[in-house]
Backbone as ProteinMPNN parsed JSONL, in Angstrom:
{"seq_chain_A": "MNLAEYFEKAKGLGVMATADNKGKVDMAVYSRPHVMEDNTLAFIMADRLTHLNLQSNPQAAFLFKEDGPGYQGKRLILTKIREEENSELLDSLRRRAYLTEREGAGESKFIVFFKVEQELPLIGSGN", "coords_chain_A": {"N_chain_A": [[-26.555, 2.788, -40.14], [-26.06, 2.625, -43.547], [-28.022, 2.488, -46.895], [-27.203, 0.584, -48.303], [-25.699, -1.33, -46.599], [-27.973, -1.67, -45.202], [-30.269, -3.201, -46.822], [-28.215, -5.221, -47.778], [-28.329, -6.641, -45.364], [-30.771, -7.085, -44.645], [-33.855, -8.798, -44.148], [-36.906, -9.287, -45.889], [-40.227, -8.272, -46.717], [-40.88, -6.362, -49.62], [-42.847, -3.472, -51.015], [-43.96, -1.861, -53.816], [-45.319, 1.182, -54.525], [-46.762, 2.757, -57.335], [-48.365, 5.4, -59.489], [-50.553, 6.399, -62.796], [-50.144, 8.713, -64.815], [-52.497, 9.899, -64.427], [-53.283, 9.726, -61.868], [-54.148, 7.18, -61.028], [-53.454, 4.437, -58.629], [-51.32, 1.954, -58.27], [-50.172, -1.129, -56.61], [-47.43, -3.426, -56.041], [-45.531, -6.634, -55.025], [-42.208, -6.6, -54.698], [-38.489, -7.589, -54.374], [-36.152, -6.752, -52.228], [-33.826, -3.889, -53.059], [-31.298, -2.974, -55.336], [-28.2, -1.624, -54.595], [-26.751, 1.009, -55.816], [-23.253, 2.227, -56.206], [-23.068, 4.659, -56.455], [-25.183, 5.634, -54.867], [-27.833, 5.272, -55.611], [-31.251, 3.463, -56.201], [-31.785, 0.15, -57.45], [-34.051, -1.415, -59.328], [-35.236, -4.537, -60.6], [-37.746, -5.31, -63.071], [-40.496, -6.595, -64.815], [-42.393, -5.981, -67.592], [-45.08, -4.7, -67.158], [-47.48, -3.446, -64.847], [-46.229, -1.704, -63.127], [-43.98, -1.088, -64.112], [-44.715, 0.296, -66.524], [-46.511, 2.537, -65.613], [-44.594, 4.463, -64.641], [-43.589, 5.318, -66.586], [-45.128, 7.247, -67.587], [-45.174, 8.701, -65.154], [-42.223, 9.647, -62.973], [-42.627, 9.353, -60.229], [-42.225, 7.263, -57.031], [-43.015, 5.151, -54.397], [-41.511, 3.081, -52.001], [-42.01, 0.222, -49.441], [-40.83, -1.277, -47.281], [-40.684, -4.16, -45.349], [-39.204, -5.462, -42.344], [-38.665, -9.042, -41.625], [-39.962, -10.811, -39.207], [-40.869, -10.225, -35.637], [-43.155, -7.287, -34.793], [-42.933, -3.746, -36.084], [-40.88, -3.059, -37.956], [-38.711, -1.367, -40.543], [-38.607, 0.288, -43.633], [-39.861, 3.137, -45.263], [-39.427, 4.36, -48.361], [-39.34, 7.291, -50.575], [-39.229, 8.041, -53.628], [-37.591, 9.049, -57.15], [-37.931, 8.411, -60.297], [-35.27, 7.621, -62.103], [-33.643, 6.664, -64.585], [-33.304, 3.942, -66.54], [-32.37, 0.632, -68.182], [-33.025, -1.992, -70.365], [-32.768, -5.588, -70.649], [-30.056, -5.283, -70.092], [-26.283, -6.094, -69.812], [-26.188, -5.7, -66.913], [-28.08, -5.766, -65.582], [-28.287, -8.519, -65.765], [-26.061, -9.394, -64.319], [-27.165, -8.513, -61.645], [-29.197, -10.198, -61.06], [-30.755, -11.717, -58.42], [-32.407, -14.497, -58.609], [-33.325, -16.908, -60.455], [-35.578, -16.772, -64.173], [-37.52, -19.601, -64.64], [-39.594, -20.816, -66.005], [-41.926, -20.169, -68.089], [-44.102, -19.093, -67.073], [-43.085, -17.88, -64.844], [-42.027, -15.797, -66.085], [-39.988, -16.384, -68.117], [-38.485, -15.259, -71.008], [-39.562, -12.734, -71.105], [-38.991, -9.391, -72.203], [-37.329, -7.853, -69.471], [-36.586, -4.907, -67.197], [-34.125, -2.706, -65.665], [-34.557, -0.568, -63.591], [-33.674, 2.568, -62.425], [-33.712, 4.741, -59.361], [-33.485, 7.736, -57.445], [-33.27, 8.624, -54.099], [-35.648, 10.15, -52.567], [-36.451, 10.694, -50.098], [-35.983, 9.253, -46.881], [-37.819, 6.997, -44.743], [-38.823, 5.536, -41.396], [-40.532, 2.466, -40.982], [-43.035, 3.052, -39.514], [-44.124, 5.799, -37.998], [-43.018, 9.444, -38.456], [-40.78, 9.922, -38.198], [-38.797, 11.723, -37.463]], "CA_chain_A": [[-26.502, 2.424, -41.558], [-26.753, 3.069, -44.881], [-29.124, 1.773, -47.507], [-26.303, -0.461, -49.114], [-25.537, -2.333, -45.887], [-29.278, -2.274, -44.702], [-30.646, -3.85, -47.735], [-27.6, -6.287, -47.967], [-28.352, -7.505, -44.447], [-32.016, -7.065, -44.026], [-34.491, -9.768, -45.286], [-38.235, -9.223, -45.383], [-41.133, -7.992, -47.88], [-41.307, -5.036, -50.15], [-44.087, -3.227, -51.909], [-43.48, -0.374, -54.671], [-46.578, 1.866, -55.087], [-46.63, 3.769, -58.515], [-49.402, 5.724, -60.485], [-50.279, 6.427, -63.776], [-50.433, 10.328, -65.154], [-54.049, 10.043, -63.971], [-53.318, 9.327, -60.314], [-54.546, 5.833, -60.552], [-52.209, 3.755, -58.101], [-50.778, 0.467, -58.369], [-48.673, -1.968, -56.007], [-46.838, -4.374, -55.998], [-44.606, -7.097, -54.269], [-40.961, -6.341, -54.891], [-37.653, -8.072, -53.504], [-34.747, -5.246, -51.791], [-33.478, -2.966, -54.071], [-29.78, -3.067, -55.315], [-28.222, -0.146, -53.919], [-25.649, 1.072, -56.603], [-21.983, 2.897, -56.095], [-23.917, 6.36, -56.482], [-26.248, 5.606, -53.787], [-29.349, 5.127, -56.52], [-31.949, 2.086, -55.823], [-32.257, -0.189, -58.88], [-35.253, -2.687, -59.205], [-35.485, -5.423, -61.704], [-39.117, -5.226, -63.672], [-40.959, -6.743, -66.037], [-42.875, -4.754, -68.67], [-46.347, -4.663, -66.578], [-48.202, -2.015, -64.583], [-45.662, -0.832, -62.342], [-43.101, -0.335, -65.106], [-45.661, 1.196, -67.452], [-46.749, 3.741, -64.72], [-43.079, 4.536, -64.5], [-43.14, 5.99, -67.788], [-45.706, 8.813, -67.492], [-44.703, 9.307, -63.51], [-41.594, 9.034, -62.098], [-42.271, 8.915, -58.554], [-42.679, 6.001, -56.431], [-42.519, 4.858, -53.049], [-41.182, 1.649, -51.451], [-42.162, 0.449, -48.465], [-40.054, -2.342, -46.903], [-40.955, -4.819, -43.793], [-38.37, -6.465, -41.661], [-39.193, -10.261, -41.224], [-39.937, -10.715, -37.53], [-41.919, -9.565, -34.82], [-42.968, -6.096, -34.662], [-42.944, -3.264, -37.59], [-39.393, -2.608, -38.538], [-38.182, -1.243, -42.062], [-38.233, 1.751, -44.02], [-40.54, 3.887, -46.395], [-38.771, 5.261, -49.369], [-39.866, 8.32, -51.54], [-38.061, 7.704, -55.095], [-38.225, 9.744, -58.394], [-36.921, 7.497, -61.625], [-33.759, 8.876, -63.243], [-33.399, 6.054, -66.219], [-33.778, 2.103, -66.864], [-32.253, -0.126, -69.109], [-33.557, -3.096, -71.007], [-32.259, -6.598, -71.1], [-28.9, -5.344, -69.865], [-25.7, -7.0, -69.052], [-25.865, -5.241, -65.677], [-29.5, -6.528, -65.076], [-28.348, -9.97, -65.675], [-25.577, -9.466, -63.381], [-27.882, -8.434, -60.552], [-30.334, -10.711, -60.838], [-30.63, -12.989, -56.969], [-32.797, -15.618, -58.732], [-33.467, -17.101, -62.179], [-36.525, -17.247, -64.021], [-36.947, -20.951, -64.846], [-40.503, -20.709, -66.493], [-42.711, -18.921, -68.847], [-45.267, -18.522, -65.946], [-42.435, -17.042, -63.923], [-41.698, -14.445, -67.082], [-38.537, -16.309, -68.948], [-38.787, -14.844, -72.464], [-40.1, -11.449, -71.631], [-38.544, -8.128, -71.616], [-36.778, -7.338, -68.024], [-35.777, -3.717, -67.462], [-33.145, -2.259, -64.612], [-35.011, 0.826, -63.268], [-32.909, 3.113, -61.132], [-34.273, 5.549, -58.676], [-33.083, 8.421, -56.776], [-33.934, 8.448, -52.801], [-36.321, 11.54, -52.196], [-36.871, 10.987, -48.916], [-36.109, 7.971, -46.264], [-38.632, 7.135, -43.215], [-39.16, 4.379, -40.864], [-41.561, 1.892, -41.291], [-44.026, 3.515, -38.365], [-44.124, 6.983, -37.634], [-42.738, 10.113, -38.933], [-38.894, 9.961, -38.477], [-38.567, 13.341, -36.52]], "C_chain_A": [[-26.915, 2.721, -42.642], [-27.459, 2.196, -45.667], [-28.404, 0.684, -48.081], [-26.274, -1.512, -47.653], [-26.784, -2.521, -45.2], [-29.987, -3.466, -45.398], [-29.626, -4.922, -47.819], [-27.576, -7.29, -46.685], [-29.99, -7.704, -44.277], [-33.074, -8.102, -44.633], [-36.288, -9.467, -44.86], [-39.261, -9.214, -46.641], [-41.043, -6.826, -48.381], [-42.506, -4.723, -51.207], [-43.83, -1.788, -52.667], [-44.785, -0.166, -55.106], [-46.111, 3.041, -56.498], [-48.056, 4.232, -58.673], [-49.386, 6.39, -61.567], [-50.496, 8.193, -63.908], [-51.669, 10.778, -64.533], [-53.957, 10.347, -62.71], [-53.906, 8.177, -59.922], [-53.411, 5.086, -60.004], [-52.623, 2.676, -58.404], [-49.906, -0.077, -57.145], [-48.565, -3.003, -56.154], [-45.736, -5.094, -55.839], [-43.235, -6.819, -55.066], [-39.93, -6.575, -53.918], [-37.172, -6.632, -53.189], [-34.195, -5.175, -53.308], [-32.195, -3.394, -54.248], [-29.534, -1.865, -55.231], [-26.527, 0.462, -55.087], [-24.58, 1.876, -55.995], [-22.238, 4.292, -55.795], [-25.017, 6.468, -55.571], [-27.904, 5.648, -54.629], [-29.854, 3.548, -56.472], [-32.084, 1.704, -57.687], [-33.326, -1.702, -58.747], [-35.321, -3.478, -60.605], [-37.071, -5.625, -61.885], [-39.171, -5.725, -65.049], [-41.986, -5.866, -66.292], [-44.273, -4.965, -68.221], [-46.541, -3.236, -65.671], [-47.066, -1.419, -63.563], [-44.601, -0.317, -63.263], [-43.591, 0.768, -66.317], [-46.103, 2.294, -66.851], [-45.731, 4.621, -64.745], [-42.812, 5.316, -65.687], [-43.848, 7.108, -68.173], [-45.529, 9.57, -66.169], [-43.944, 8.993, -63.157], [-41.528, 8.934, -60.887], [-43.034, 7.556, -58.241], [-42.774, 6.093, -55.034], [-42.301, 3.431, -52.746], [-41.184, 1.47, -50.098], [-41.698, -1.506, -48.097], [-40.12, -2.898, -45.446], [-40.253, -5.764, -43.582], [-39.264, -7.711, -41.538], [-38.748, -10.317, -39.499], [-40.926, -10.212, -36.619], [-41.629, -7.859, -34.812], [-42.989, -5.599, -36.186], [-41.751, -2.61, -37.783], [-39.139, -2.425, -39.873], [-38.425, 0.233, -42.389], [-39.424, 2.006, -45.002], [-39.874, 4.634, -47.024], [-39.332, 6.124, -50.301], [-38.711, 8.364, -52.823], [-38.849, 8.429, -55.914], [-37.043, 8.529, -59.46], [-36.088, 8.127, -62.347], [-33.415, 8.321, -64.573], [-33.618, 4.535, -66.069], [-33.21, 1.887, -68.192], [-32.963, -1.458, -69.294], [-32.627, -4.118, -71.346], [-30.864, -6.243, -71.118], [-28.051, -6.28, -69.634], [-25.738, -6.951, -67.486], [-27.09, -5.906, -65.106], [-29.034, -8.12, -64.794], [-27.2, -10.342, -64.607], [-25.685, -9.431, -62.028], [-28.808, -9.01, -59.807], [-29.989, -11.813, -59.467], [-31.293, -14.031, -57.596], [-33.164, -15.918, -60.253], [-34.827, -17.525, -62.593], [-36.84, -18.713, -64.92], [-38.246, -21.123, -66.018], [-41.016, -19.883, -67.419], [-43.639, -18.101, -67.984], [-44.469, -17.777, -65.039], [-41.385, -15.885, -64.812], [-40.421, -14.901, -67.809], [-39.452, -16.031, -70.562], [-39.016, -13.305, -72.389], [-39.082, -10.388, -71.292], [-38.208, -7.809, -69.738], [-36.181, -6.008, -68.166], [-35.192, -3.602, -65.667], [-33.905, -0.885, -64.373], [-34.427, 1.309, -62.012], [-33.65, 4.692, -60.544], [-33.18, 6.175, -57.646], [-33.955, 8.603, -55.591], [-34.002, 9.678, -52.589], [-35.783, 12.03, -50.664], [-36.744, 9.416, -48.033], [-36.812, 7.994, -44.562], [-38.415, 5.873, -42.687], [-40.203, 3.925, -41.165], [-43.162, 2.674, -40.654], [-43.55, 4.897, -38.148], [-43.206, 8.148, -38.568], [-41.165, 10.577, -39.048], [-38.159, 11.007, -37.948], [-37.799, 12.684, -35.089]], "O_chain_A": [[-28.078, 3.083, -42.821], [-27.589, 1.058, -45.216], [-29.111, -0.276, -48.386], [-26.933, -2.546, -47.763], [-26.832, -3.549, -44.524], [-30.271, -4.508, -44.807], [-30.266, -5.96, -47.993], [-27.049, -8.402, -46.719], [-30.315, -8.705, -43.638], [-33.022, -8.146, -45.863], [-36.744, -9.458, -43.717], [-39.139, -10.075, -47.512], [-41.129, -5.958, -47.513], [-42.981, -5.519, -52.017], [-43.534, -0.761, -52.057], [-45.403, -0.941, -55.836], [-45.256, 3.927, -56.461], [-48.946, 3.603, -58.1], [-48.395, 7.105, -61.716], [-51.035, 8.801, -62.983], [-51.833, 11.94, -64.16], [-54.597, 11.334, -62.346], [-54.212, 7.98, -58.746], [-52.399, 4.995, -60.7], [-53.754, 2.304, -58.718], [-48.954, 0.602, -56.76], [-49.533, -3.715, -56.421], [-44.732, -4.59, -56.343], [-43.375, -6.861, -56.288], [-40.043, -6.083, -52.796], [-37.613, -5.6, -53.694], [-34.142, -5.956, -54.258], [-31.778, -4.199, -53.416], [-30.303, -0.989, -55.628], [-25.381, 0.114, -54.806], [-25.033, 2.393, -54.974], [-21.629, 4.946, -54.948], [-25.738, 7.466, -55.592], [-28.93, 6.064, -54.092], [-29.1, 2.591, -56.649], [-32.313, 2.401, -58.675], [-33.149, -2.742, -58.111], [-35.471, -2.845, -61.649], [-37.695, -6.078, -60.926], [-38.446, -5.53, -66.024], [-42.455, -5.096, -65.453], [-44.869, -5.573, -69.109], [-45.88, -2.207, -65.808], [-47.377, -0.265, -63.268], [-44.323, 0.881, -63.198], [-42.996, 1.725, -66.811], [-46.13, 3.26, -67.614], [-46.104, 5.783, -64.908], [-41.771, 5.97, -65.743], [-43.376, 7.916, -68.973], [-45.686, 10.785, -66.052], [-44.111, 7.865, -62.692], [-40.527, 8.482, -60.331], [-43.959, 6.975, -58.809], [-42.598, 7.19, -54.504], [-43.009, 2.61, -53.33], [-40.556, 2.262, -49.395], [-42.158, -2.55, -48.559], [-39.702, -2.254, -44.484], [-40.323, -6.815, -44.219], [-40.474, -7.562, -41.367], [-37.739, -10.019, -38.859], [-41.928, -9.723, -37.141], [-40.553, -7.261, -34.818], [-43.034, -6.31, -37.19], [-41.79, -1.381, -37.735], [-39.356, -3.436, -40.542], [-38.436, 1.161, -41.581], [-39.935, 1.018, -45.529], [-39.561, 5.694, -46.482], [-40.028, 5.462, -51.07], [-37.533, 8.714, -52.75], [-40.064, 8.617, -55.847], [-35.9, 8.094, -59.316], [-36.265, 9.075, -63.112], [-33.019, 9.002, -65.518], [-34.346, 4.204, -65.133], [-33.4, 2.628, -69.157], [-33.478, -1.98, -68.305], [-31.736, -3.873, -72.159], [-30.225, -6.747, -72.042], [-28.51, -7.362, -69.268], [-25.404, -7.925, -66.811], [-26.963, -6.607, -64.102], [-29.368, -8.778, -63.809], [-27.277, -11.426, -64.029], [-24.896, -9.945, -61.235], [-29.228, -8.787, -58.671], [-29.061, -12.619, -59.538], [-30.745, -15.032, -57.136], [-33.242, -15.021, -61.092], [-35.437, -18.35, -61.912], [-36.243, -18.781, -65.994], [-37.841, -21.628, -67.066], [-40.483, -18.78, -67.547], [-43.908, -16.903, -68.065], [-45.085, -16.956, -64.36], [-40.37, -15.321, -64.404], [-39.676, -13.993, -68.178], [-40.53, -16.425, -71.007], [-38.75, -12.599, -73.362], [-38.404, -10.446, -70.266], [-39.134, -7.563, -68.965], [-35.365, -5.808, -69.066], [-35.673, -4.207, -64.709], [-33.686, -0.059, -65.26], [-34.535, 0.8, -60.896], [-34.029, 5.578, -61.31], [-32.273, 5.532, -57.117], [-35.169, 8.733, -55.75], [-33.027, 10.412, -52.425], [-35.158, 12.99, -50.212], [-37.369, 8.46, -48.494], [-36.496, 8.671, -43.583], [-37.845, 5.044, -43.397], [-41.039, 4.691, -41.643], [-44.186, 2.772, -41.331], [-42.324, 5.008, -38.143], [-42.628, 7.617, -39.517], [-40.609, 11.372, -39.807], [-36.933, 11.086, -38.034], [-37.463, 13.431, -34.17]]}, "name": "protein", "num_of_chains": 1, "seq": "MNLAEYFEKAKGLGVMATADNKGKVDMAVYSRPHVMEDNTLAFIMADRLTHLNLQSNPQAAFLFKEDGPGYQGKRLILTKIREEENSELLDSLRRRAYLTEREGAGESKFIVFFKVEQELPLIGSGN"}
């Protein structure tokens, strides 16, 4: 199953890990990525620590644990390739609307595109 099919069907919890240019690591909860036609992954981000880290270090990791018993899911090693701010594409990809200031209304949003460098199962080496 390719990533587009997988993330279309899979439900669960995602965590993105990034680090700044000095190696200080951050992790944040993210929803499923959008898989683009060129097989890049796109994530919608606010201008917070994850996005800030990606400005100086394009490397990231995304862990996705599927809902349900056991440990099914994926680990993806990613490299940022580009981003767009408040674009029409971003608006068309949104899965939910931000309704209140607390949820991020009014702040800039970015769609950040990544190349998948490596795909691994949630548990194990994938060999």
